[in-house]
Tab-separated table of C-alpha atoms in Angstrom:
chain	number	residue	atom	x	y	z
A	1	MET	CA	-21.398	30.509	8.169
A	2	PHE	CA	-24.422	32.419	7.009
A	3	CYS	CA	-26.476	30.259	4.704
A	4	GLY	CA	-25.320	30.471	1.112
A	5	GLU	CA	-22.665	33.068	1.879
A	6	TYR	CA	-19.778	32.989	-0.561
A	7	VAL	CA	-16.398	32.999	1.165
A	8	GLN	CA	-13.411	34.412	-0.609
A	9	GLY	CA	-9.647	34.683	-0.344
A	10	THR	CA	-7.429	37.669	-1.119
A	11	ILE	CA	-4.937	36.005	-3.487
A	12	PHE	CA	-5.940	34.792	-6.954
A	13	PRO	CA	-4.049	33.411	-9.953
A	14	ALA	CA	-2.187	36.269	-11.686
A	15	PRO	CA	-3.293	36.884	-15.278
A	16	ASN	CA	-0.633	36.731	-18.054
A	17	PHE	CA	1.511	34.606	-15.775
A	18	ASN	CA	5.059	33.916	-16.939
A	19	PRO	CA	6.976	31.661	-14.496
A	20	ILE	CA	10.270	31.981	-16.405
A	21	MET	CA	10.206	35.763	-16.253
A	22	ASP	CA	9.251	35.664	-12.567
A	23	ALA	CA	12.078	33.207	-11.830
A	24	GLN	CA	14.547	35.530	-13.604
A	25	MET	CA	13.340	38.529	-11.597
A	26	LEU	CA	13.629	36.559	-8.354
A	27	GLY	CA	17.107	35.387	-9.325
A	28	GLY	CA	18.111	39.009	-9.828
A	29	ALA	CA	16.460	40.075	-6.558
A	30	LEU	CA	18.273	37.367	-4.569
A	31	GLN	CA	21.724	37.956	-6.075
A	32	GLY	CA	24.250	40.402	-4.830
A	33	PHE	CA	24.890	41.968	-1.481
A	34	ASP	CA	21.587	43.730	-0.984
A	35	CYS	CA	18.538	41.611	-1.705
A	36	ASP	CA	15.608	43.407	-3.423
A	37	LYS	CA	12.898	42.650	-0.869
A	38	ASP	CA	10.266	44.767	-2.619
A	39	MET	CA	10.646	42.658	-5.741
A	40	LEU	CA	10.169	39.465	-3.682
A	41	ILE	CA	6.974	40.870	-2.159
A	42	ASN	CA	5.644	42.108	-5.517
A	43	ILE	CA	6.087	38.717	-7.127
A	44	LEU	CA	5.384	36.159	-4.399
A	45	THR	CA	2.325	37.812	-2.806
A	46	GLN	CA	0.755	38.542	-6.195
A	47	ARG	CA	0.808	34.930	-7.464
A	48	CYS	CA	-1.345	32.060	-6.226
A	49	ASN	CA	0.263	29.018	-4.613
A	50	ALA	CA	0.137	26.851	-7.760
A	51	GLN	CA	1.892	29.632	-9.690
A	52	ARG	CA	4.584	29.994	-6.993
A	53	LEU	CA	5.331	26.267	-7.320
A	54	MET	CA	5.767	26.707	-11.077
A	55	ILE	CA	8.117	29.657	-10.439
A	56	ALA	CA	10.162	27.435	-8.066
A	57	GLU	CA	10.460	24.807	-10.820
A	58	ALA	CA	11.565	27.396	-13.373
A	59	TYR	CA	14.027	28.819	-10.835
A	60	LYS	CA	15.498	25.369	-10.228
A	61	SER	CA	16.026	24.630	-13.916
A	62	MET	CA	17.427	28.121	-14.525
A	63	TYR	CA	19.850	28.398	-11.590
A	64	GLY	CA	20.192	24.784	-10.442
A	65	ARG	CA	19.224	25.936	-6.943
A	66	ASP	CA	16.262	25.566	-4.646
A	67	LEU	CA	14.233	28.771	-4.308
A	68	ILE	CA	13.160	27.989	-0.722
A	69	GLY	CA	16.813	27.355	0.173
A	70	ASP	CA	17.869	30.683	-1.334
A	71	LEU	CA	15.071	32.570	0.440
A	72	LYS	CA	16.103	30.990	3.755
A	73	GLU	CA	19.727	31.936	3.142
A	74	GLN	CA	19.140	35.525	2.037
A	75	LEU	CA	16.337	36.578	4.388
A	76	SER	CA	15.919	36.666	8.137
A	77	ASN	CA	13.388	36.876	10.962
A	78	HIS	CA	9.652	37.155	10.368
A	79	PHE	CA	10.033	38.425	6.797
A	80	LYS	CA	11.809	35.158	5.955
A	81	ASP	CA	8.978	33.155	7.613
A	82	VAL	CA	6.399	34.898	5.398
A	83	MET	CA	8.294	34.510	2.106
A	84	VAL	CA	9.252	30.878	2.778
A	85	GLY	CA	5.725	30.065	4.050
A	86	LEU	CA	4.218	31.293	0.775
A	87	MET	CA	6.308	28.727	-1.127
A	88	TYR	CA	4.816	25.626	0.528
A	89	PRO	CA	1.728	23.917	-0.932
A	90	PRO	CA	-1.086	24.239	1.685
A	91	PRO	CA	-0.829	20.651	3.071
A	92	SER	CA	2.963	20.988	3.382
A	93	TYR	CA	2.549	24.337	5.129
A	94	ASP	CA	0.155	22.803	7.677
A	95	ALA	CA	2.576	19.901	8.171
A	96	HIS	CA	5.472	22.354	8.602
A	97	GLU	CA	3.569	24.344	11.233
A	98	LEU	CA	2.524	21.218	13.166
A	99	TRP	CA	6.061	19.815	13.099
A	100	HIS	CA	7.509	23.047	14.482
A	101	ALA	CA	4.722	23.235	17.073
A	102	MET	CA	5.786	19.838	18.467
A	103	LYS	CA	9.530	19.561	18.002
A	104	GLY	CA	12.017	20.929	20.499
A	105	VAL	CA	11.228	21.913	24.078
A	106	GLY	CA	7.555	22.475	24.815
A	107	THR	CA	4.555	22.166	22.527
A	108	ASP	CA	2.614	25.029	20.919
A	109	GLU	CA	-0.838	23.700	21.804
A	110	ASN	CA	-2.581	26.721	20.297
A	111	CYS	CA	-1.150	25.891	16.878
A	112	LEU	CA	-2.385	22.274	17.153
A	113	ILE	CA	-5.831	23.516	18.208
A	114	GLU	CA	-6.124	26.085	15.427
A	115	ILE	CA	-5.089	23.746	12.609
A	116	LEU	CA	-6.851	20.545	13.672
A	117	ALA	CA	-10.110	22.208	14.742
A	118	SER	CA	-10.481	24.085	11.458
A	119	ARG	CA	-9.387	21.798	8.622
A	120	THR	CA	-11.709	19.681	6.470
A	121	ASN	CA	-11.373	15.892	6.120
A	122	GLY	CA	-9.602	16.320	2.773
A	123	GLU	CA	-7.188	18.907	4.169
A	124	ILE	CA	-6.380	16.643	7.144
A	125	PHE	CA	-5.744	13.651	4.896
A	126	GLN	CA	-3.352	15.650	2.669
A	127	MET	CA	-1.638	17.182	5.697
A	128	ARG	CA	-0.961	13.742	7.183
A	129	GLU	CA	0.565	12.593	3.886
A	130	ALA	CA	2.705	15.734	3.593
A	131	TYR	CA	3.863	15.339	7.210
A	132	CYS	CA	4.977	11.780	6.554
A	133	LEU	CA	6.807	12.766	3.334
A	134	GLN	CA	8.520	15.835	4.798
A	135	TYR	CA	9.517	14.515	8.201
A	136	SER	CA	9.399	10.692	7.810
A	137	ASN	CA	7.214	10.698	10.907
A	138	ASN	CA	3.617	9.768	11.588
A	139	LEU	CA	1.520	12.804	12.567
A	140	GLN	CA	-0.795	10.770	14.809
A	141	GLU	CA	2.143	9.240	16.690
A	142	ASP	CA	3.764	12.638	17.218
A	143	ILE	CA	0.532	14.164	18.533
A	144	TYR	CA	0.091	11.160	20.816
A	145	SER	CA	3.552	11.530	22.306
A	146	GLU	CA	3.417	15.332	22.690
A	147	THR	CA	-0.007	15.730	24.334
A	148	SER	CA	-2.046	14.036	27.068
A	149	GLY	CA	-5.463	13.382	28.585
A	150	HIS	CA	-8.778	14.268	26.960
A	151	PHE	CA	-7.030	17.007	24.997
A	152	ARG	CA	-4.951	14.296	23.323
A	153	ASP	CA	-8.002	12.053	22.745
A	154	THR	CA	-9.812	14.905	20.991
A	155	LEU	CA	-6.830	15.802	18.774
A	156	MET	CA	-6.380	12.106	17.919
A	157	ASN	CA	-10.034	11.962	16.909
A	158	LEU	CA	-9.778	15.105	14.735
A	159	VAL	CA	-6.589	13.960	12.988
A	160	GLN	CA	-8.433	10.856	11.712
A	161	GLY	CA	-10.339	13.224	9.383
A	162	THR	CA	-13.482	11.110	9.590
A	163	ARG	CA	-16.128	13.762	10.292
A	164	GLU	CA	-19.475	13.032	8.601
A	165	GLU	CA	-20.123	15.397	5.704
A	166	GLY	CA	-23.407	17.033	4.756
A	167	TYR	CA	-25.480	14.596	6.783
A	168	THR	CA	-28.294	15.744	9.116
A	169	ASP	CA	-30.709	13.874	11.359
A	170	PRO	CA	-32.988	16.285	13.266
A	171	ALA	CA	-34.294	13.541	15.587
A	172	MET	CA	-30.748	12.601	16.548
A	173	ALA	CA	-29.855	16.277	17.191
A	174	ALA	CA	-32.067	16.449	20.293
A	175	GLN	CA	-30.508	13.233	21.608
A	176	ASP	CA	-26.955	14.512	21.007
A	177	ALA	CA	-27.825	17.814	22.689
A	178	MET	CA	-28.969	15.881	25.776
A	179	VAL	CA	-25.667	13.990	25.838
A	180	LEU	CA	-23.739	17.284	25.589
A	181	TRP	CA	-25.839	18.813	28.363
A	182	GLU	CA	-25.237	15.803	30.629
A	183	ALA	CA	-21.514	15.957	29.812
A	184	CYS	CA	-21.449	19.566	30.992
A	185	GLN	CA	-23.202	18.581	34.253
A	186	GLN	CA	-21.367	15.370	35.147
A	187	LYS	CA	-17.861	15.861	33.758
A	188	THR	CA	-16.795	12.228	34.193
A	189	GLY	CA	-14.169	10.746	31.876
A	190	GLU	CA	-16.904	8.884	30.041
A	191	HIS	CA	-18.914	12.083	29.523
A	192	LYS	CA	-15.847	13.929	28.229
A	193	THR	CA	-15.335	11.134	25.704
A	194	MET	CA	-18.965	11.319	24.524
A	195	LEU	CA	-18.698	15.107	24.263
A	196	GLN	CA	-15.597	15.010	22.038
A	197	MET	CA	-17.006	12.117	19.944
A	198	ILE	CA	-20.027	14.229	19.020
A	199	LEU	CA	-18.000	17.387	18.341
A	200	CYS	CA	-15.353	15.570	16.254
A	201	ASN	CA	-17.510	13.161	14.250
A	202	LYS	CA	-20.853	14.777	13.466
A	203	SER	CA	-21.189	16.913	10.336
A	204	TYR	CA	-21.120	20.711	10.614
A	205	GLN	CA	-24.766	20.804	9.481
A	206	GLN	CA	-25.768	18.319	12.172
A	207	LEU	CA	-23.866	20.221	14.853
A	208	TRP	CA	-25.717	23.417	13.917
A	209	LEU	CA	-28.932	21.597	14.845
A	210	VAL	CA	-27.364	20.096	17.980
A	211	PHE	CA	-26.250	23.523	19.241
A	212	GLN	CA	-29.760	24.938	18.676
A	213	GLU	CA	-31.269	22.026	20.601
A	214	PHE	CA	-28.677	22.479	23.343
A	215	GLN	CA	-29.740	26.114	23.730
A	216	ASN	CA	-33.403	24.990	23.956
A	217	ILE	CA	-32.685	22.332	26.585
A	218	SER	CA	-30.219	24.230	28.749
A	219	GLY	CA	-31.052	27.873	28.066
A	220	GLN	CA	-27.327	28.290	27.571
A	221	ASP	CA	-25.006	28.894	24.648
A	222	MET	CA	-22.763	25.924	23.830
A	223	VAL	CA	-19.534	27.952	24.149
A	224	ASP	CA	-20.572	29.417	27.523
A	225	ALA	CA	-21.436	25.943	28.791
A	226	ILE	CA	-18.043	24.514	27.754
A	227	ASN	CA	-16.221	27.472	29.300
A	228	GLU	CA	-18.097	26.974	32.571
A	229	CYS	CA	-17.631	23.218	32.784
A	230	TYR	CA	-14.121	22.588	31.510
A	231	ASP	CA	-10.711	24.214	31.528
A	232	GLY	CA	-7.245	24.008	29.998
A	233	TYR	CA	-6.431	23.047	26.434
A	234	PHE	CA	-9.310	20.534	26.332
A	235	GLN	CA	-11.768	23.394	26.861
A	236	GLU	CA	-9.954	25.624	24.317
A	237	LEU	CA	-10.057	22.882	21.698
A	238	LEU	CA	-13.771	22.178	22.204
A	239	VAL	CA	-14.573	25.898	21.938
A	240	ALA	CA	-12.470	26.163	18.752
A	241	ILE	CA	-14.467	23.315	17.180
A	242	VAL	CA	-17.793	24.971	18.096
A	243	LEU	CA	-16.650	28.343	16.722
A	244	CYS	CA	-15.460	26.747	13.462
A	245	VAL	CA	-18.777	24.953	13.038
A	246	ARG	CA	-20.674	28.204	13.526
A	247	ASP	CA	-18.573	30.522	11.387
A	248	LYS	CA	-15.020	29.601	10.427
A	249	PRO	CA	-13.965	33.053	9.137
A	250	ALA	CA	-15.198	34.574	12.424
A	251	TYR	CA	-13.093	32.013	14.324
A	252	PHE	CA	-9.965	33.085	12.415
A	253	ALA	CA	-10.829	36.774	12.901
A	254	TYR	CA	-11.000	36.076	16.647
A	255	ARG	CA	-7.664	34.201	16.567
A	256	LEU	CA	-6.030	37.104	14.715
A	257	TYR	CA	-7.464	39.676	17.106
A	258	CYS	CA	-6.137	37.733	20.117
A	259	ALA	CA	-2.757	37.216	18.431
A	260	ILE	CA	-2.432	40.924	17.694
A	261	HIS	CA	-3.863	42.412	20.886
A	262	ASP	CA	-3.582	39.878	23.701
A	263	PHE	CA	-0.122	38.490	23.039
A	264	GLY	CA	1.678	41.625	21.880
A	265	PHE	CA	1.532	40.597	18.215
A	266	HIS	CA	2.087	36.850	18.191
A	267	ASN	CA	3.890	36.759	14.833
A	268	LYS	CA	3.695	33.016	14.204
A	269	THR	CA	-0.101	32.979	14.512
A	270	VAL	CA	-0.631	36.068	12.339
A	271	ILE	CA	1.697	34.743	9.609
A	272	ARG	CA	0.162	31.252	9.686
A	273	ILE	CA	-3.455	32.421	9.390
A	274	LEU	CA	-2.769	34.976	6.650
A	275	ILE	CA	-0.850	32.473	4.528
A	276	ALA	CA	-3.070	29.429	5.176
A	277	ARG	CA	-6.347	31.275	4.522
A	278	SER	CA	-5.144	33.613	1.722
A	279	GLU	CA	-6.791	31.595	-1.062
A	280	ILE	CA	-9.717	30.246	0.979
A	281	ASP	CA	-11.509	32.872	3.073
A	282	LEU	CA	-9.160	35.703	4.081
A	283	LEU	CA	-11.373	38.358	2.478
A	284	THR	CA	-14.294	37.062	4.562
A	285	ILE	CA	-12.063	36.940	7.666
A	286	ARG	CA	-11.213	40.616	7.068
A	287	LYS	CA	-14.900	41.417	6.829
A	288	ARG	CA	-15.650	39.633	10.142
A	289	TYR	CA	-12.698	41.335	11.802
A	290	LYS	CA	-13.994	44.790	10.883
A	291	GLU	CA	-17.580	43.920	11.938
A	292	ARG	CA	-16.530	42.498	15.313
A	293	TYR	CA	-13.652	44.707	16.372
A	294	GLY	CA	-14.357	48.064	14.731
A	295	LYS	CA	-10.854	48.459	13.291
A	296	SER	CA	-9.769	46.723	10.092
A	297	LEU	CA	-7.223	43.915	10.076
A	298	PHE	CA	-5.171	46.043	7.659
A	299	HIS	CA	-5.115	48.899	10.192
A	300	ASP	CA	-4.053	46.653	13.076
A	301	ILE	CA	-1.250	44.954	11.138
A	302	LYS	CA	-0.053	48.363	9.964
A	303	ASN	CA	0.112	49.544	13.575
A	304	PHE	CA	1.911	46.527	15.008
A	305	ALA	CA	4.325	45.261	12.333
A	306	SER	CA	7.123	47.156	10.590
A	307	GLY	CA	9.470	47.218	7.602
A	308	HIS	CA	9.294	44.682	4.772
A	309	TYR	CA	7.607	42.236	7.137
A	310	LYS	CA	4.697	44.666	7.451
A	311	LYS	CA	4.658	45.245	3.671
A	312	ALA	CA	4.471	41.494	3.017
A	313	LEU	CA	1.638	40.917	5.518
A	314	LEU	CA	-0.346	43.864	4.133
A	315	ALA	CA	0.144	42.597	0.570
A	316	ILE	CA	-1.346	39.205	1.584
A	317	CYS	CA	-4.111	40.919	3.542
A	318	ALA	CA	-4.780	43.051	0.409
A	319	GLY	CA	-6.662	45.889	2.095
A	320	ASP	CA	-9.402	47.810	0.347
A	321	ALA	CA	-9.314	51.596	0.125
A	322	GLU	CA	-11.567	51.916	3.188
A	323	ASP	CA	-9.123	49.811	5.224
A	324	TYR	CA	-6.267	52.295	5.068
Protein backbone atom coordinates (compact mmCIF):
# COMPACT_ATOMS: atom_id res chain seq x y z
CA MET A 1 0.00 0.00 0.00
CA PHE A 2 1.10 3.55 -0.60
CA CYS A 3 2.15 5.11 2.67
CA GLY A 4 -0.76 6.63 4.54
CA GLU A 5 -3.25 5.83 1.80
CA TYR A 6 -6.78 5.43 3.08
CA VAL A 7 -8.47 2.30 1.78
CA GLN A 8 -12.21 2.20 1.47
CA GLY A 9 -15.08 -0.18 0.80
CA THR A 10 -18.19 0.40 -1.31
CA ILE A 11 -20.86 -0.59 1.24
CA PHE A 12 -21.56 1.49 4.35
CA PRO A 13 -24.20 1.39 7.09
CA ALA A 14 -27.51 2.70 5.69
CA PRO A 15 -28.79 5.84 7.42
CA ASN A 16 -32.31 5.75 8.99
CA PHE A 17 -32.05 1.98 9.16
CA ASN A 18 -35.21 0.11 10.12
CA PRO A 19 -34.64 -3.68 10.32
CA ILE A 20 -38.34 -4.45 10.94
CA MET A 21 -39.43 -2.59 7.83
CA ASP A 22 -36.67 -4.23 5.79
CA ALA A 23 -37.67 -7.68 7.09
CA GLN A 24 -41.30 -7.00 6.09
CA MET A 25 -40.25 -5.92 2.59
CA LEU A 26 -38.08 -9.02 2.22
CA GLY A 27 -40.92 -11.21 3.46
CA GLY A 28 -43.15 -9.71 0.78
CA ALA A 29 -40.45 -10.09 -1.89
CA LEU A 30 -39.90 -13.77 -1.05
CA GLN A 31 -43.59 -14.74 -0.90
CA GLY A 32 -45.67 -15.82 -3.80
CA PHE A 33 -44.87 -17.42 -7.09
CA ASP A 34 -42.61 -14.76 -8.54
CA CYS A 35 -39.94 -13.50 -6.17
CA ASP A 36 -39.18 -9.74 -6.35
CA LYS A 37 -35.45 -9.94 -7.05
CA ASP A 38 -35.04 -6.19 -7.49
CA MET A 39 -36.34 -5.63 -3.98
CA LEU A 40 -33.82 -8.17 -2.61
CA ILE A 41 -30.97 -6.37 -4.39
CA ASN A 42 -32.15 -2.92 -3.28
CA ILE A 43 -32.27 -3.95 0.36
CA LEU A 44 -29.41 -6.42 0.84
CA THR A 45 -26.72 -4.62 -1.19
CA GLN A 46 -27.57 -1.26 0.37
CA ARG A 47 -27.12 -2.36 4.01
CA CYS A 48 -23.85 -3.20 5.74
CA ASN A 49 -23.23 -6.70 7.08
CA ALA A 50 -24.13 -5.84 10.70
CA GLN A 51 -27.44 -4.39 9.48
CA ARG A 52 -28.19 -7.49 7.37
CA LEU A 53 -27.74 -9.65 10.49
CA MET A 54 -30.25 -7.46 12.34
CA ILE A 55 -32.68 -7.82 9.41
CA ALA A 56 -32.27 -11.63 9.62
CA GLU A 57 -33.13 -11.51 13.33
CA ALA A 58 -36.21 -9.37 12.69
CA TYR A 59 -37.21 -11.71 9.85
CA LYS A 60 -36.91 -14.73 12.13
CA SER A 61 -39.07 -13.24 14.88
CA MET A 62 -41.62 -11.99 12.33
CA TYR A 63 -42.01 -15.11 10.17
CA GLY A 64 -40.48 -17.83 12.35
CA ARG A 65 -38.21 -18.73 9.43
CA ASP A 66 -34.55 -18.43 8.59
CA LEU A 67 -33.83 -15.74 5.99
CA ILE A 68 -30.81 -17.60 4.56
CA GLY A 69 -32.95 -20.74 4.25
CA ASP A 70 -35.67 -18.82 2.40
CA LEU A 71 -33.15 -17.17 0.06
CA LYS A 72 -31.65 -20.59 -0.74
CA GLU A 73 -35.10 -22.01 -1.41
CA GLN A 74 -36.41 -19.17 -3.58
CA LEU A 75 -33.31 -18.29 -5.60
CA SER A 76 -30.98 -20.21 -7.87
CA ASN A 77 -27.56 -20.20 -9.52
CA HIS A 78 -25.07 -17.37 -9.09
CA PHE A 79 -27.71 -14.85 -8.01
CA LYS A 80 -28.48 -17.11 -5.04
CA ASP A 81 -24.74 -17.33 -4.20
CA VAL A 82 -24.50 -13.52 -4.07
CA MET A 83 -27.62 -12.94 -1.95
CA VAL A 84 -26.82 -15.78 0.48
CA GLY A 85 -23.13 -14.74 0.65
CA LEU A 86 -24.13 -11.23 1.74
CA MET A 87 -25.95 -12.70 4.76
CA TYR A 88 -22.89 -14.32 6.37
CA PRO A 89 -20.72 -12.38 8.85
CA PRO A 90 -17.23 -12.01 7.26
CA PRO A 91 -15.52 -14.81 9.28
CA SER A 92 -18.40 -17.20 8.53
CA TYR A 93 -18.22 -16.29 4.84
CA ASP A 94 -14.49 -17.08 4.74
CA ALA A 95 -15.16 -20.35 6.58
CA HIS A 96 -17.97 -21.18 4.13
CA GLU A 97 -15.72 -20.55 1.12
CA LEU A 98 -12.85 -22.63 2.55
CA TRP A 99 -15.17 -25.51 3.44
CA HIS A 100 -16.60 -25.60 -0.09
CA ALA A 101 -13.10 -25.31 -1.56
CA MET A 102 -12.07 -28.52 0.24
CA LYS A 103 -15.14 -30.72 0.44
CA GLY A 104 -16.16 -33.07 -2.33
CA VAL A 105 -13.94 -34.21 -5.19
CA GLY A 106 -10.87 -32.07 -5.78
CA THR A 107 -9.68 -28.99 -3.94
CA ASP A 108 -9.97 -25.37 -5.11
CA GLU A 109 -6.38 -24.41 -4.30
CA ASN A 110 -6.82 -20.90 -5.68
CA CYS A 111 -9.51 -20.18 -3.10
CA LEU A 112 -7.23 -21.39 -0.27
CA ILE A 113 -4.39 -19.24 -1.62
CA GLU A 114 -6.50 -16.10 -2.00
CA ILE A 115 -8.06 -16.26 1.47
CA LEU A 116 -5.08 -17.40 3.54
CA ALA A 117 -2.51 -15.16 1.83
CA SER A 118 -4.61 -12.03 2.31
CA ARG A 119 -6.25 -12.18 5.74
CA THR A 120 -4.92 -10.52 8.90
CA ASN A 121 -4.14 -12.43 12.11
CA GLY A 122 -7.46 -11.33 13.62
CA GLU A 123 -9.42 -12.37 10.53
CA ILE A 124 -7.70 -15.78 10.50
CA PHE A 125 -8.44 -16.36 14.18
CA GLN A 126 -12.15 -15.52 13.72
CA MET A 127 -12.34 -17.62 10.56
CA ARG A 128 -10.95 -20.66 12.37
CA GLU A 129 -13.54 -20.24 15.13
CA ALA A 130 -16.38 -19.81 12.62
CA TYR A 131 -15.20 -22.89 10.70
CA CYS A 132 -15.26 -24.99 13.84
CA LEU A 133 -18.74 -23.72 14.83
CA GLN A 134 -20.27 -24.12 11.36
CA TYR A 135 -18.78 -27.43 10.31
CA SER A 136 -17.66 -29.05 13.61
CA ASN A 137 -14.29 -29.53 11.94
CA ASN A 138 -10.83 -28.15 12.56
CA LEU A 139 -9.66 -25.89 9.72
CA GLN A 140 -5.99 -26.80 10.19
CA GLU A 141 -6.76 -30.53 10.07
CA ASP A 142 -8.83 -30.14 6.90
CA ILE A 143 -6.11 -28.13 5.16
CA TYR A 144 -3.56 -30.73 6.24
CA SER A 145 -5.56 -33.60 4.78
CA GLU A 146 -6.48 -31.82 1.52
CA THR A 147 -3.07 -30.46 0.50
CA SER A 148 0.54 -31.66 0.39
CA GLY A 149 4.23 -30.76 0.28
CA HIS A 150 5.63 -27.27 0.80
CA PHE A 151 2.33 -25.81 -0.36
CA ARG A 152 0.69 -27.49 2.64
CA ASP A 153 3.48 -26.37 5.02
CA THR A 154 3.01 -22.75 3.92
CA LEU A 155 -0.80 -22.85 4.29
CA MET A 156 -0.41 -24.49 7.72
CA ASN A 157 1.93 -21.67 8.73
CA LEU A 158 -0.47 -18.95 7.49
CA VAL A 159 -3.51 -20.49 9.19
CA GLN A 160 -1.76 -20.14 12.58
CA GLY A 161 -2.31 -16.37 12.22
CA THR A 162 0.93 -15.59 14.04
CA ARG A 163 2.50 -13.02 11.71
CA GLU A 164 4.42 -10.28 13.57
CA GLU A 165 2.59 -6.96 13.45
CA GLY A 166 4.10 -3.52 12.97
CA TYR A 167 7.59 -4.66 13.87
CA THR A 168 10.66 -3.71 11.79
CA ASP A 169 14.36 -4.47 12.14
CA PRO A 170 16.37 -2.97 9.26
CA ALA A 171 19.53 -4.92 10.18
CA MET A 172 17.60 -8.18 10.07
CA ALA A 173 16.06 -7.26 6.68
CA ALA A 174 19.40 -7.64 4.87
CA GLN A 175 19.95 -11.02 6.54
CA ASP A 176 16.45 -12.24 5.59
CA ALA A 177 16.96 -11.03 2.02
CA MET A 178 20.14 -13.12 1.82
CA VAL A 179 18.23 -16.18 3.03
CA LEU A 180 15.53 -15.58 0.39
CA TRP A 181 18.16 -15.14 -2.32
CA GLU A 182 19.89 -18.38 -1.31
CA ALA A 183 16.51 -20.15 -1.24
CA CYS A 184 15.93 -19.07 -4.83
CA GLN A 185 19.37 -20.41 -5.85
CA GLN A 186 19.47 -23.71 -3.96
CA LYS A 187 15.84 -24.83 -3.80
CA THR A 188 16.43 -27.59 -1.24
CA GLY A 189 13.62 -28.60 1.12
CA GLU A 190 15.36 -26.74 3.91
CA HIS A 191 15.60 -23.56 1.83
CA LYS A 192 11.92 -23.78 0.88
CA THR A 193 11.06 -24.01 4.57
CA MET A 194 13.18 -20.94 5.42
CA LEU A 195 11.60 -19.04 2.52
CA GLN A 196 8.03 -19.70 3.68
CA MET A 197 8.93 -19.04 7.35
CA ILE A 198 10.09 -15.53 6.45
CA LEU A 199 7.12 -14.80 4.17
CA CYS A 200 4.53 -16.13 6.65
CA ASN A 201 5.91 -14.81 9.94
CA LYS A 202 7.55 -11.44 9.38
CA SER A 203 5.43 -8.28 9.57
CA TYR A 204 4.29 -6.58 6.36
CA GLN A 205 6.48 -3.57 7.25
CA GLN A 206 9.52 -5.80 7.71
CA LEU A 207 8.87 -7.63 4.44
CA TRP A 208 8.76 -4.30 2.59
CA LEU A 209 12.35 -3.76 3.75
CA VAL A 210 13.32 -7.36 2.96
CA PHE A 211 12.02 -7.08 -0.62
CA GLN A 212 13.98 -3.83 -1.14
CA GLU A 213 17.13 -5.50 0.17
CA PHE A 214 16.46 -8.53 -2.03
CA GLN A 215 16.31 -6.26 -5.09
CA ASN A 216 19.64 -4.67 -4.03
CA ILE A 217 21.37 -8.02 -3.53
CA SER A 218 20.01 -9.90 -6.53
CA GLY A 219 19.10 -7.13 -8.97
CA GLN A 220 15.80 -8.95 -9.30
CA ASP A 221 12.23 -8.36 -8.23
CA MET A 222 11.01 -10.78 -5.55
CA VAL A 223 8.02 -11.96 -7.62
CA ASP A 224 10.17 -12.58 -10.71
CA ALA A 225 12.65 -14.55 -8.62
CA ILE A 226 9.92 -16.78 -7.13
CA ASN A 227 8.38 -17.34 -10.56
CA GLU A 228 11.77 -18.37 -11.96
CA CYS A 229 12.74 -20.68 -9.12
CA TYR A 230 9.54 -22.44 -8.14
CA ASP A 231 6.37 -23.76 -9.72
CA GLY A 232 2.92 -25.12 -8.92
CA TYR A 233 0.67 -23.99 -6.09
CA PHE A 234 3.67 -23.40 -3.80
CA GLN A 235 4.94 -20.73 -6.20
CA GLU A 236 1.43 -19.23 -6.61
CA LEU A 237 0.99 -18.99 -2.86
CA LEU A 238 4.37 -17.33 -2.30
CA VAL A 239 3.64 -14.79 -5.05
CA ALA A 240 0.20 -14.07 -3.53
CA ILE A 241 1.83 -13.33 -0.16
CA VAL A 242 4.36 -10.96 -1.77
CA LEU A 243 1.64 -9.15 -3.74
CA CYS A 244 -0.53 -8.76 -0.61
CA VAL A 245 2.40 -7.34 1.34
CA ARG A 246 3.08 -4.80 -1.40
CA ASP A 247 -0.46 -3.67 -2.15
CA LYS A 248 -3.44 -5.79 -1.12
CA PRO A 249 -6.07 -3.94 -3.20
CA ALA A 250 -3.84 -4.36 -6.28
CA TYR A 251 -3.61 -8.10 -5.53
CA PHE A 252 -7.42 -8.38 -5.50
CA ALA A 253 -7.68 -6.26 -8.67
CA TYR A 254 -5.30 -8.74 -10.32
CA ARG A 255 -7.32 -11.72 -9.04
CA LEU A 256 -10.54 -10.18 -10.39
CA TYR A 257 -8.97 -9.40 -13.76
CA CYS A 258 -7.74 -13.00 -14.10
CA ALA A 259 -11.11 -14.38 -12.95
CA ILE A 260 -12.96 -12.27 -15.50
CA HIS A 261 -10.61 -12.52 -18.48
CA ASP A 262 -8.48 -15.65 -18.15
CA PHE A 263 -11.08 -18.12 -16.92
CA GLY A 264 -14.12 -16.98 -18.88
CA PHE A 265 -15.65 -15.22 -15.87
CA HIS A 266 -14.88 -17.45 -12.90
CA ASN A 267 -18.06 -16.62 -10.97
CA LYS A 268 -17.03 -18.02 -7.59
CA THR A 269 -13.91 -15.85 -7.44
CA VAL A 270 -15.67 -12.66 -8.58
CA ILE A 271 -18.52 -13.16 -6.08
CA ARG A 272 -16.16 -14.01 -3.21
CA ILE A 273 -13.89 -10.98 -3.68
CA LEU A 274 -16.73 -8.49 -4.15
CA ILE A 275 -18.56 -9.69 -1.04
CA ALA A 276 -15.49 -10.23 1.19
CA ARG A 277 -13.90 -6.86 0.36
CA SER A 278 -17.11 -4.76 0.07
CA GLU A 279 -16.68 -3.10 3.47
CA ILE A 280 -12.87 -3.16 3.56
CA ASP A 281 -11.20 -1.96 0.36
CA LEU A 282 -13.40 -2.60 -2.69
CA LEU A 283 -13.41 1.08 -3.68
CA THR A 284 -9.59 1.01 -3.66
CA ILE A 285 -9.61 -2.29 -5.58
CA ARG A 286 -11.79 -0.61 -8.24
CA LYS A 287 -9.31 2.24 -8.44
CA ARG A 288 -6.36 -0.16 -8.93
CA TYR A 289 -8.31 -2.14 -11.51
CA LYS A 290 -8.92 0.97 -13.62
CA GLU A 291 -5.29 2.14 -13.27
CA ARG A 292 -3.82 -1.24 -14.23
CA TYR A 293 -6.20 -2.55 -16.85
CA GLY A 294 -7.63 0.56 -18.50
CA LYS A 295 -11.25 -0.58 -18.24
CA SER A 296 -13.26 -0.23 -15.03
CA LEU A 297 -14.33 -3.23 -12.98
CA PHE A 298 -17.92 -2.00 -13.41
CA HIS A 299 -17.52 -2.10 -17.20
CA ASP A 300 -16.06 -5.62 -17.21
CA ILE A 301 -18.73 -7.07 -14.92
CA LYS A 302 -21.40 -5.40 -17.04
CA ASN A 303 -19.96 -7.06 -20.15
CA PHE A 304 -19.61 -10.56 -18.73
CA ALA A 305 -22.51 -11.12 -16.32
CA SER A 306 -26.24 -10.87 -17.02
CA GLY A 307 -29.70 -10.53 -15.47
CA HIS A 308 -30.27 -10.02 -11.75
CA TYR A 309 -26.88 -11.61 -11.07
CA LYS A 310 -25.25 -8.75 -12.97
CA LYS A 311 -27.44 -6.18 -11.17
CA ALA A 312 -26.43 -7.57 -7.77
CA LEU A 313 -22.70 -7.58 -8.57
CA LEU A 314 -22.86 -4.02 -9.95
CA ALA A 315 -24.76 -2.85 -6.85
CA ILE A 316 -21.95 -4.23 -4.63
CA CYS A 317 -19.30 -2.80 -6.94
CA ALA A 318 -21.17 0.56 -6.73
CA GLY A 319 -19.72 2.16 -9.85
CA ASP A 320 -19.16 5.89 -10.13
CA ALA A 321 -20.58 7.87 -13.03
CA GLU A 322 -17.28 7.62 -14.93
CA ASP A 323 -17.39 3.82 -14.66
CA TYR A 324 -20.50 3.38 -16.78
